[in-house]
PDB file of C-alpha atoms in Angstrom:
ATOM      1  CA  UNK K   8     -21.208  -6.560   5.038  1.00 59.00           C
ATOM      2  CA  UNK K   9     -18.201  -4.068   4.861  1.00 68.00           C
ATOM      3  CA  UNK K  10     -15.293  -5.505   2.968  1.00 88.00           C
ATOM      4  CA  UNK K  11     -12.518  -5.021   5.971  1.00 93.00           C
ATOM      5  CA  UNK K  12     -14.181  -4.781   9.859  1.00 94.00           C
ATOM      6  CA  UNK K  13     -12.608  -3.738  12.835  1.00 94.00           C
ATOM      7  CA  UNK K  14     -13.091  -2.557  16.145  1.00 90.00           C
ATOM      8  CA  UNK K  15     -12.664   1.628  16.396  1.00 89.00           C
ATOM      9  CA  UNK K  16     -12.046   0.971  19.793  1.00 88.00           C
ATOM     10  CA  UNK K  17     -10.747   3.573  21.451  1.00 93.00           C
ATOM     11  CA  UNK K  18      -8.787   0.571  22.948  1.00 94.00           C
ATOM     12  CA  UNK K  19      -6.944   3.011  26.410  1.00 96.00           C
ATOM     13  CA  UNK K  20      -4.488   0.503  28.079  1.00 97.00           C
ATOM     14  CA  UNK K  21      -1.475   0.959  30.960  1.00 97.00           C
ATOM     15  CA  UNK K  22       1.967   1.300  29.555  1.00 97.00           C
ATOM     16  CA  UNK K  23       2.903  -2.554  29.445  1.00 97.00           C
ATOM     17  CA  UNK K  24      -0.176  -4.127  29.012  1.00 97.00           C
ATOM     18  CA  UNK K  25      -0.930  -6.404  26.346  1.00 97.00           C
ATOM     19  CA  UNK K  26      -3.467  -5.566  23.671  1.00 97.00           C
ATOM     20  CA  UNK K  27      -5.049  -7.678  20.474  1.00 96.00           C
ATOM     21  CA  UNK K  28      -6.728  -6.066  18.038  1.00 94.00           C
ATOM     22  CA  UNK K  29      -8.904  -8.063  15.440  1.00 94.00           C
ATOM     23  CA  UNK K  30     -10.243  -7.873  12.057  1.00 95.00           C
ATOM     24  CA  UNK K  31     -12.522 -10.046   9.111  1.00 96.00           C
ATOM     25  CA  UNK K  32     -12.566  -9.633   5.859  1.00 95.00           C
ATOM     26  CA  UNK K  33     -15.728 -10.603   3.624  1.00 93.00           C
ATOM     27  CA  UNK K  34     -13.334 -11.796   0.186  1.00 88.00           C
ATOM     28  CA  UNK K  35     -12.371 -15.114   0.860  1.00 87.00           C
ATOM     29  CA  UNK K  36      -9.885 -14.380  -2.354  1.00 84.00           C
ATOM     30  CA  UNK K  37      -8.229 -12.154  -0.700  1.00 85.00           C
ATOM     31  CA  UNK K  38      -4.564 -12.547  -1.501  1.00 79.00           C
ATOM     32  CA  UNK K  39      -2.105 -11.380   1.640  1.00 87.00           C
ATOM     33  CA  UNK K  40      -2.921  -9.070   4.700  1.00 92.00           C
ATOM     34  CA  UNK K  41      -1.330  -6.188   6.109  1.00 93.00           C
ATOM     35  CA  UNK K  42      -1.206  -4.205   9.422  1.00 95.00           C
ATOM     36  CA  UNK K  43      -0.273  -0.493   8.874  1.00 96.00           C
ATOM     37  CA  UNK K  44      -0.316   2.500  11.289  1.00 97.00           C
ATOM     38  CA  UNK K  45      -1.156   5.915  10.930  1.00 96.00           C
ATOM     39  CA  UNK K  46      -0.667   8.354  13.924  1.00 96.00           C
ATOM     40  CA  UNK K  47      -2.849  11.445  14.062  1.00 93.00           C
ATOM     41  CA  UNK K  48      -2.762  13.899  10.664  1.00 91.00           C
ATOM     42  CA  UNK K  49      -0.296  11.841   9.789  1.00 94.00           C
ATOM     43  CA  UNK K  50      -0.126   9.165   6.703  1.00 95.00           C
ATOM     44  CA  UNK K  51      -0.151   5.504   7.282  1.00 95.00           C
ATOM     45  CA  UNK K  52       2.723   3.344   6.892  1.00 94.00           C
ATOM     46  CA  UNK K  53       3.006  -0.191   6.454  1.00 93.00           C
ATOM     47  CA  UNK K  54       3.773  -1.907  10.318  1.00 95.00           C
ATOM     48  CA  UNK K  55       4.094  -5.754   9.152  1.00 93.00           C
ATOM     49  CA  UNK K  56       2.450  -8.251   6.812  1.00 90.00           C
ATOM     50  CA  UNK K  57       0.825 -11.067   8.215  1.00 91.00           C
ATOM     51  CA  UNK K  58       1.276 -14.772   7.196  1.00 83.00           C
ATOM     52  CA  UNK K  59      -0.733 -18.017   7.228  1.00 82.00           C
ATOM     53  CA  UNK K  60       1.714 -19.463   9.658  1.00 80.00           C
ATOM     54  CA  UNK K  61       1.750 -16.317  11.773  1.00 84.00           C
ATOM     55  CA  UNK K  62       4.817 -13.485  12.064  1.00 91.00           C
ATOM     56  CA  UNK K  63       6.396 -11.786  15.291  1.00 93.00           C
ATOM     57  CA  UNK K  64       8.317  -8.603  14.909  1.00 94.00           C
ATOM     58  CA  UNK K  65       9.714  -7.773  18.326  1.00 96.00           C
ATOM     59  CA  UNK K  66       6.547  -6.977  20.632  1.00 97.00           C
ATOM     60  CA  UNK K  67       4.053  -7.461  17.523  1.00 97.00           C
ATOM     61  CA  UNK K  68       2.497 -10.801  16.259  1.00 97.00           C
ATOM     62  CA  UNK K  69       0.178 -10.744  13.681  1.00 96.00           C
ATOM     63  CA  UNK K  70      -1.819 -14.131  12.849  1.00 94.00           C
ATOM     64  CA  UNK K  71      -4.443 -14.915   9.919  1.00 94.00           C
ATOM     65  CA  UNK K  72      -7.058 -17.367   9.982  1.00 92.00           C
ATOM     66  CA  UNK K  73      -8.196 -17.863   6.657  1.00 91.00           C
ATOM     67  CA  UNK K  74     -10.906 -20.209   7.143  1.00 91.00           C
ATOM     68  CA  UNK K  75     -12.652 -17.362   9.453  1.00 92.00           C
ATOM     69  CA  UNK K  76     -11.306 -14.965   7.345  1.00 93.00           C
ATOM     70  CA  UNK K  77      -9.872 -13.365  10.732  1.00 93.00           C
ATOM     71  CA  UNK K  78      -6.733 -11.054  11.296  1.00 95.00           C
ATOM     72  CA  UNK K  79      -5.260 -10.355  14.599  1.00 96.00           C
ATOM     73  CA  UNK K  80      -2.606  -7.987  15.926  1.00 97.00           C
ATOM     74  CA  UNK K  81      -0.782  -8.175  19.381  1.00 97.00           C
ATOM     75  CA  UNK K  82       1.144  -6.190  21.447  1.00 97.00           C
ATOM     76  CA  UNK K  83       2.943  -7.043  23.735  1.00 98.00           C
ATOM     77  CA  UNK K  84       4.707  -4.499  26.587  1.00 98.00           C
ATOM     78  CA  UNK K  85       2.972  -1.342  25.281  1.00 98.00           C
ATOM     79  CA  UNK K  86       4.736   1.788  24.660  1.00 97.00           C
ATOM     80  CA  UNK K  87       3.337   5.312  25.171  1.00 97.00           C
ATOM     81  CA  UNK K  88       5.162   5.302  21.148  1.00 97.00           C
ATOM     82  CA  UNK K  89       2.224   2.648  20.214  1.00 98.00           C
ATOM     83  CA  UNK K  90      -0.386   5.006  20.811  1.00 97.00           C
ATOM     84  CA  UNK K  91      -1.991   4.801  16.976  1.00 97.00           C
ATOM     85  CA  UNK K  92      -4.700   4.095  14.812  1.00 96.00           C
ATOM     86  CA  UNK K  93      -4.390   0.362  13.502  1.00 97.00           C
ATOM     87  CA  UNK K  94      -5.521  -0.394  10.281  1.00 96.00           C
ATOM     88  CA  UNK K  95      -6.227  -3.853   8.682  1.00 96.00           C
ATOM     89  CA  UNK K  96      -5.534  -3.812   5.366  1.00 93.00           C
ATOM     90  CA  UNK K  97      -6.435  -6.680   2.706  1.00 91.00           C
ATOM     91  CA  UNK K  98      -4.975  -6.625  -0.572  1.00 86.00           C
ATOM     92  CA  UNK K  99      -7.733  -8.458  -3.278  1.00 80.00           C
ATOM     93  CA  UNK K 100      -6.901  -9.269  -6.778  1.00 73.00           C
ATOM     94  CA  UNK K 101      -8.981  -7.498  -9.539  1.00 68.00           C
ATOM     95  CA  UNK K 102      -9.580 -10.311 -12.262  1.00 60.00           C
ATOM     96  CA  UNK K 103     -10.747  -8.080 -14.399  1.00 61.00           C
ATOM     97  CA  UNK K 104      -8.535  -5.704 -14.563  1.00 59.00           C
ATOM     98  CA  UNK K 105      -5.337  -8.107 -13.432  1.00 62.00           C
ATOM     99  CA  UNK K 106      -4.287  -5.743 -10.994  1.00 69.00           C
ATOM    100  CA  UNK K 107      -4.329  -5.300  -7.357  1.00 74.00           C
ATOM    101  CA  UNK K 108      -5.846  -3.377  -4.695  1.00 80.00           C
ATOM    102  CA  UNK K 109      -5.586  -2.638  -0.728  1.00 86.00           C
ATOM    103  CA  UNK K 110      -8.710  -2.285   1.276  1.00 88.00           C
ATOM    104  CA  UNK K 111      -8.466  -0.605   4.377  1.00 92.00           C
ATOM    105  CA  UNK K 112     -10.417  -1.213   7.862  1.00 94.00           C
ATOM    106  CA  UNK K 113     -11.293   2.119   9.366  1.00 92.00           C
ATOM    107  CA  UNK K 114      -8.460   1.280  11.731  1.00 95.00           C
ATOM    108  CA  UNK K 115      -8.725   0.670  15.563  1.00 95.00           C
ATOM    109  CA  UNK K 116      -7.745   3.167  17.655  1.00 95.00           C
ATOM    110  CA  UNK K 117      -4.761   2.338  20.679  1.00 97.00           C
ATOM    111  CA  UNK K 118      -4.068   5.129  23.451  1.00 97.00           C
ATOM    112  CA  UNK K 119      -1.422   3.598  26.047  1.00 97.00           C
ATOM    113  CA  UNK K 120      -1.547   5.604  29.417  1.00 96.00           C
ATOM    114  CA  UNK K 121       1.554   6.475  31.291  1.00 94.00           C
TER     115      UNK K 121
ATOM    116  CA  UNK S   9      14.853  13.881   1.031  1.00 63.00           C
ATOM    117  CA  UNK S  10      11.361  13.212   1.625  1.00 67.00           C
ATOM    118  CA  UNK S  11      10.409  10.162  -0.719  1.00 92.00           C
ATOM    119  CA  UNK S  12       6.617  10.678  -1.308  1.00 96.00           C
ATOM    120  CA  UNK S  13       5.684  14.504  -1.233  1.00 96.00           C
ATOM    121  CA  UNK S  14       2.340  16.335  -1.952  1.00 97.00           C
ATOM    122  CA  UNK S  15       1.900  20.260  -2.351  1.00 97.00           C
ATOM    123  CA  UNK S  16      -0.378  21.860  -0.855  1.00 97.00           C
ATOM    124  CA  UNK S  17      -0.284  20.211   2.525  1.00 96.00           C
ATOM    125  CA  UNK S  18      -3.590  22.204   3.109  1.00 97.00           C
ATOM    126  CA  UNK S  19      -6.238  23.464   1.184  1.00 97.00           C
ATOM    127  CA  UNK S  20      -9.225  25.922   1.601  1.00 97.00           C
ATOM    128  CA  UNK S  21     -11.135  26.584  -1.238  1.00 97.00           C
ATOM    129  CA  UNK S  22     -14.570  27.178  -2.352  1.00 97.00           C
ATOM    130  CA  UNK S  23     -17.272  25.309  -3.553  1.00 97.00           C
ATOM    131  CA  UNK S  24     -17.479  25.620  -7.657  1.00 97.00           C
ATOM    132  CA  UNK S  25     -13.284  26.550  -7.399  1.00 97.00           C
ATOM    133  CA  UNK S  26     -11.538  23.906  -9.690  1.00 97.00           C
ATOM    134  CA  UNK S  27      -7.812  22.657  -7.747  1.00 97.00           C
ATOM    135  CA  UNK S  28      -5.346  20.943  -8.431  1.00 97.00           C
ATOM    136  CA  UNK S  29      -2.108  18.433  -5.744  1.00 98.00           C
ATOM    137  CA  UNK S  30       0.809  17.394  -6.958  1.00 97.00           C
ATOM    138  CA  UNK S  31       2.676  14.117  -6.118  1.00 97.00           C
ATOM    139  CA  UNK S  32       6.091  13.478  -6.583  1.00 97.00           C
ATOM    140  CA  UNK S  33       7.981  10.299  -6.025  1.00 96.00           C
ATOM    141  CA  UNK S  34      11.929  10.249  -5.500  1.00 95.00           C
ATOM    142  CA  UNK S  35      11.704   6.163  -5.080  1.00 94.00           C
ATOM    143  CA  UNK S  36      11.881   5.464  -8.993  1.00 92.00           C
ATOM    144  CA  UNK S  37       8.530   3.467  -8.444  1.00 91.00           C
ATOM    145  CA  UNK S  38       6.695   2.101 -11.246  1.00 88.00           C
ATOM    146  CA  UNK S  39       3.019   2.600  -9.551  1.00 89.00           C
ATOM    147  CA  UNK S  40       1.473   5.522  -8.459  1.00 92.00           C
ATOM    148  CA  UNK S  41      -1.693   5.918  -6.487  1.00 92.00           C
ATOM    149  CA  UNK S  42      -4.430   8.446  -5.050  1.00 94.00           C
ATOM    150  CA  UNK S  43      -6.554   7.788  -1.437  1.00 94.00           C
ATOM    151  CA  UNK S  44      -8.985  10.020  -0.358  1.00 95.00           C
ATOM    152  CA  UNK S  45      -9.570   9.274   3.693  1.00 95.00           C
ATOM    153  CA  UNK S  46     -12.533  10.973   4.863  1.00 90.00           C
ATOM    154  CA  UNK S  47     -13.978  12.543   7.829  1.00 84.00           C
ATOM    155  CA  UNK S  48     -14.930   9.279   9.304  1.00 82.00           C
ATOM    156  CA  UNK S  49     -11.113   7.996   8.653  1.00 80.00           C
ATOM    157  CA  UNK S  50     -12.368   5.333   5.530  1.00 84.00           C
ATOM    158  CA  UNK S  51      -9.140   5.273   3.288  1.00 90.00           C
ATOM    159  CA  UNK S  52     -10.496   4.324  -0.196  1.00 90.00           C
ATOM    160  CA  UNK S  53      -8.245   4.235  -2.869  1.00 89.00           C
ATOM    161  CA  UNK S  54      -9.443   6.661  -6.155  1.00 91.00           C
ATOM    162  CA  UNK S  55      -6.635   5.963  -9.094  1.00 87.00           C
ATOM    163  CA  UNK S  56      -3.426   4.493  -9.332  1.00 86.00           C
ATOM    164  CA  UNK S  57      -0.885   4.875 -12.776  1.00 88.00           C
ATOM    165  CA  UNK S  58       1.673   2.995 -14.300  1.00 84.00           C
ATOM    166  CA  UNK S  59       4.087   3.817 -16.840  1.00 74.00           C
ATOM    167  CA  UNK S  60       1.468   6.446 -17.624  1.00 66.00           C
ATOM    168  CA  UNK S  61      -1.332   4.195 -17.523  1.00 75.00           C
ATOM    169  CA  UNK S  62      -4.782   4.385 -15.659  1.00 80.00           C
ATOM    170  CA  UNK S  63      -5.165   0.760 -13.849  1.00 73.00           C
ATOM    171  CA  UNK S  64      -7.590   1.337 -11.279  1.00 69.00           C
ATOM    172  CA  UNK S  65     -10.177   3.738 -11.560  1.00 71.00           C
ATOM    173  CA  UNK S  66     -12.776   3.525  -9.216  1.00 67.00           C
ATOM    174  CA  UNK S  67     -16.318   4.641  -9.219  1.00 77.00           C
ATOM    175  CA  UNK S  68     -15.152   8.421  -8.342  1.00 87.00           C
ATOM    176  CA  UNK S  69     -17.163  11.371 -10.240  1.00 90.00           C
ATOM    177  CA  UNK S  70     -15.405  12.596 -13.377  1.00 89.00           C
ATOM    178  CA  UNK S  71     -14.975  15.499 -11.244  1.00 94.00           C
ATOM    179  CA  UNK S  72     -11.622  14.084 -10.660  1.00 94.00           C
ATOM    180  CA  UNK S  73      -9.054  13.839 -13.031  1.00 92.00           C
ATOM    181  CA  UNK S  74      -5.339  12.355 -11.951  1.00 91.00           C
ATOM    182  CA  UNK S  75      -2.779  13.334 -14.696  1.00 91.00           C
ATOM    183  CA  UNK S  76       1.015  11.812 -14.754  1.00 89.00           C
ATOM    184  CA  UNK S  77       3.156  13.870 -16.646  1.00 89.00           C
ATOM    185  CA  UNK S  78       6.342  11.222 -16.038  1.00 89.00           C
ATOM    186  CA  UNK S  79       6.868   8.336 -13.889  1.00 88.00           C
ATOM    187  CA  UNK S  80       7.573  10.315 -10.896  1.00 94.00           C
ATOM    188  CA  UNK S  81       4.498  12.346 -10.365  1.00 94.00           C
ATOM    189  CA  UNK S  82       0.629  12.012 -10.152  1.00 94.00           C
ATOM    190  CA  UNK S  83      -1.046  15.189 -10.075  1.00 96.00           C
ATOM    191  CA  UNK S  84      -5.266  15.184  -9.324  1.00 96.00           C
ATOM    192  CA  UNK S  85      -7.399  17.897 -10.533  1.00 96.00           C
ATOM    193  CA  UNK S  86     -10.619  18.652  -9.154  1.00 96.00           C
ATOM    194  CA  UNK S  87     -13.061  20.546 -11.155  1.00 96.00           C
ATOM    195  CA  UNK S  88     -16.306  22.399  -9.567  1.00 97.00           C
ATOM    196  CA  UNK S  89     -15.351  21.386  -5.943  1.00 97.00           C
ATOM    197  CA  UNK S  90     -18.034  20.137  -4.015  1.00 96.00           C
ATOM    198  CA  UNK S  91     -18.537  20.375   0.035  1.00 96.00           C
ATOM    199  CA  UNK S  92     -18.592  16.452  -0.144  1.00 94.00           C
ATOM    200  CA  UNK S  93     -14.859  16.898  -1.710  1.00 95.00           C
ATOM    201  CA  UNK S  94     -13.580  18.007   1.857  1.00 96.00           C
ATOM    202  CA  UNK S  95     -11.210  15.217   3.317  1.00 96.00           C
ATOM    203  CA  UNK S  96      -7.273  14.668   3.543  1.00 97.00           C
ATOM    204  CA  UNK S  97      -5.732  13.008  -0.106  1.00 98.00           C
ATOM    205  CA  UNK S  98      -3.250  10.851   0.123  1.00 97.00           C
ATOM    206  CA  UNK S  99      -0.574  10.157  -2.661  1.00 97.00           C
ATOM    207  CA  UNK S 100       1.333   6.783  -2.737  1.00 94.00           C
ATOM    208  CA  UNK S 101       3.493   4.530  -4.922  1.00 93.00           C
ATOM    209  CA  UNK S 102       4.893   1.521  -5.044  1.00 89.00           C
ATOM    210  CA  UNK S 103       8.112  -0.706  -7.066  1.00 87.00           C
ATOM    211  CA  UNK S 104       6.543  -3.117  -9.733  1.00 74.00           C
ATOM    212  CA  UNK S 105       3.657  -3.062 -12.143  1.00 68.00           C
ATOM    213  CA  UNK S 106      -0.099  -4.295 -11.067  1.00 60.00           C
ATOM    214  CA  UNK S 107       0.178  -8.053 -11.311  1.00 59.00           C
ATOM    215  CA  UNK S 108       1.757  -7.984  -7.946  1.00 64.00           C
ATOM    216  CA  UNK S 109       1.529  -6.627  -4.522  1.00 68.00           C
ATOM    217  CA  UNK S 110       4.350  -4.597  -3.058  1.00 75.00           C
ATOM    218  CA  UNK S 111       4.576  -1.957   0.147  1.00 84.00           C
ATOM    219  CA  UNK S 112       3.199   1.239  -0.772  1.00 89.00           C
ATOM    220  CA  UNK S 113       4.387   4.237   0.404  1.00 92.00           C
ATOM    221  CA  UNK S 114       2.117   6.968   1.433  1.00 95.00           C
ATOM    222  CA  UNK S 115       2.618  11.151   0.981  1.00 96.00           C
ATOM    223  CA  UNK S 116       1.772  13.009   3.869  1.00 96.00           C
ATOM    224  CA  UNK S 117      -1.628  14.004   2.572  1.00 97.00           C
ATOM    225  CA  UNK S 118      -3.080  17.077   1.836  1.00 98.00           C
ATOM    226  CA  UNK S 119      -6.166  18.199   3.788  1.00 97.00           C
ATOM    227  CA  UNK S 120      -8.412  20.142   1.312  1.00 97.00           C
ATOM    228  CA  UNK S 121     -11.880  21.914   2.823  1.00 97.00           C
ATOM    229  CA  UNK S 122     -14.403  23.582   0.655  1.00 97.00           C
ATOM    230  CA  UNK S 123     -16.348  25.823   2.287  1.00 96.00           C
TER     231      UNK S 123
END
């Protein structure tokens, strides 16, 4: 089982629409959970962490479950400016070496239509 | 002023060529890192450095060699490039040491193709 899954999607929704995107995680250590974009040739950058309770940031809410072991993203009210790859990112805690490290997802892929 | 940057933004080389990409940092962060995102889009991470140090090293060939000259950079060297060496590498860093998790902040990659 791959450490981070998501959906590749492409996900193609209408300008406005609302869209989830979800993602497990096999590590049930895993320490905190991240959402980051990265738009085409470009590099990613960090979009919002996500918390137990859940967190909104304007037209984004991110939620973990960690008894499923189960990230979400939504958006709400797309935005041709949304149009991304979405990647679920888990940061794990190396024991051994007492450091940390992210693990991507291979990202989900969001076109929003005019 | 650009706060991660990487030189060369692209790369064509041959297979055998040995190469080097430099990283420089303008945040003052303590932590320094190298991705390597492949064809298929899989971001892995490769090394990351602090205060000079190697902290993560995963299972990449000896082929690659990151080298940090001062806080502020990370260069990688790549001897006897390989066609399986083609992707885009992505330098990053972040404040604090490894016992904790902060943002990282990513380079804008360099896309290197041996041919």
């Amino acid at each position: 089982r791959k450490e981070v899954e998501q959906d590749p999607g492409p996900f193609n929704v209408p300008e406005g629409a609302t869209v989830a995107f979800n993602c497990t995680y096999s590590n049930s250590a895993s320490q905190s959970f991240f959402w980051y974009r990265q738009d085409c040739r470009k590099e990613p950058k960090l979009l919002m962490s996500v918390y137990s309770s859940g967190n909104e940031d304007g037209r984004f809410t991110a939620q973990l479950n960690r008894a499923s072991q189960y990230i979400s993203l939504l958006i709400r009210d797309s935005k041709l400016s949304d149009s991304a790859t979405y990647l679920c990112v888990v940061n794990n805690r190396d024991s051994g070496a007492g450091s940390y490290q992210l693990t991507f997802g291979k990202g989900t892929k969001l076109s929003v239509i005019p | 002023d650009t706060a991660v940057s990487q030189t060369p933004k692209y790369l064509v080389t041959q297979m055998g060529n040995d190469k080097s990409i430099k990283c420089e940092q303008n945040l003052g962060h303590d932590t320094m890192y190298w991705y390597k995102q492949d064809s298929k889009k899989f971001l892995k991470i490769m090394f990351s450095y602090n205060n000079k140090e190697l902290i993560i090293n995963e299972t990449v060939p000896n082929r690659f060699s990151p080298k940090s000259p001062d806080k502020a950079h990370l260069n990688l060297h790549i001897n006897s490039l390989e066609l399986g060496d083609s992707a885009v590498y992505f330098c990053a860093s972040s404040q604090g040491g490894p016992s904790e998790y902060n943002e990282q902040f990513f380079g804008p990659g360099t896309r290197l193709t041996v041919l």
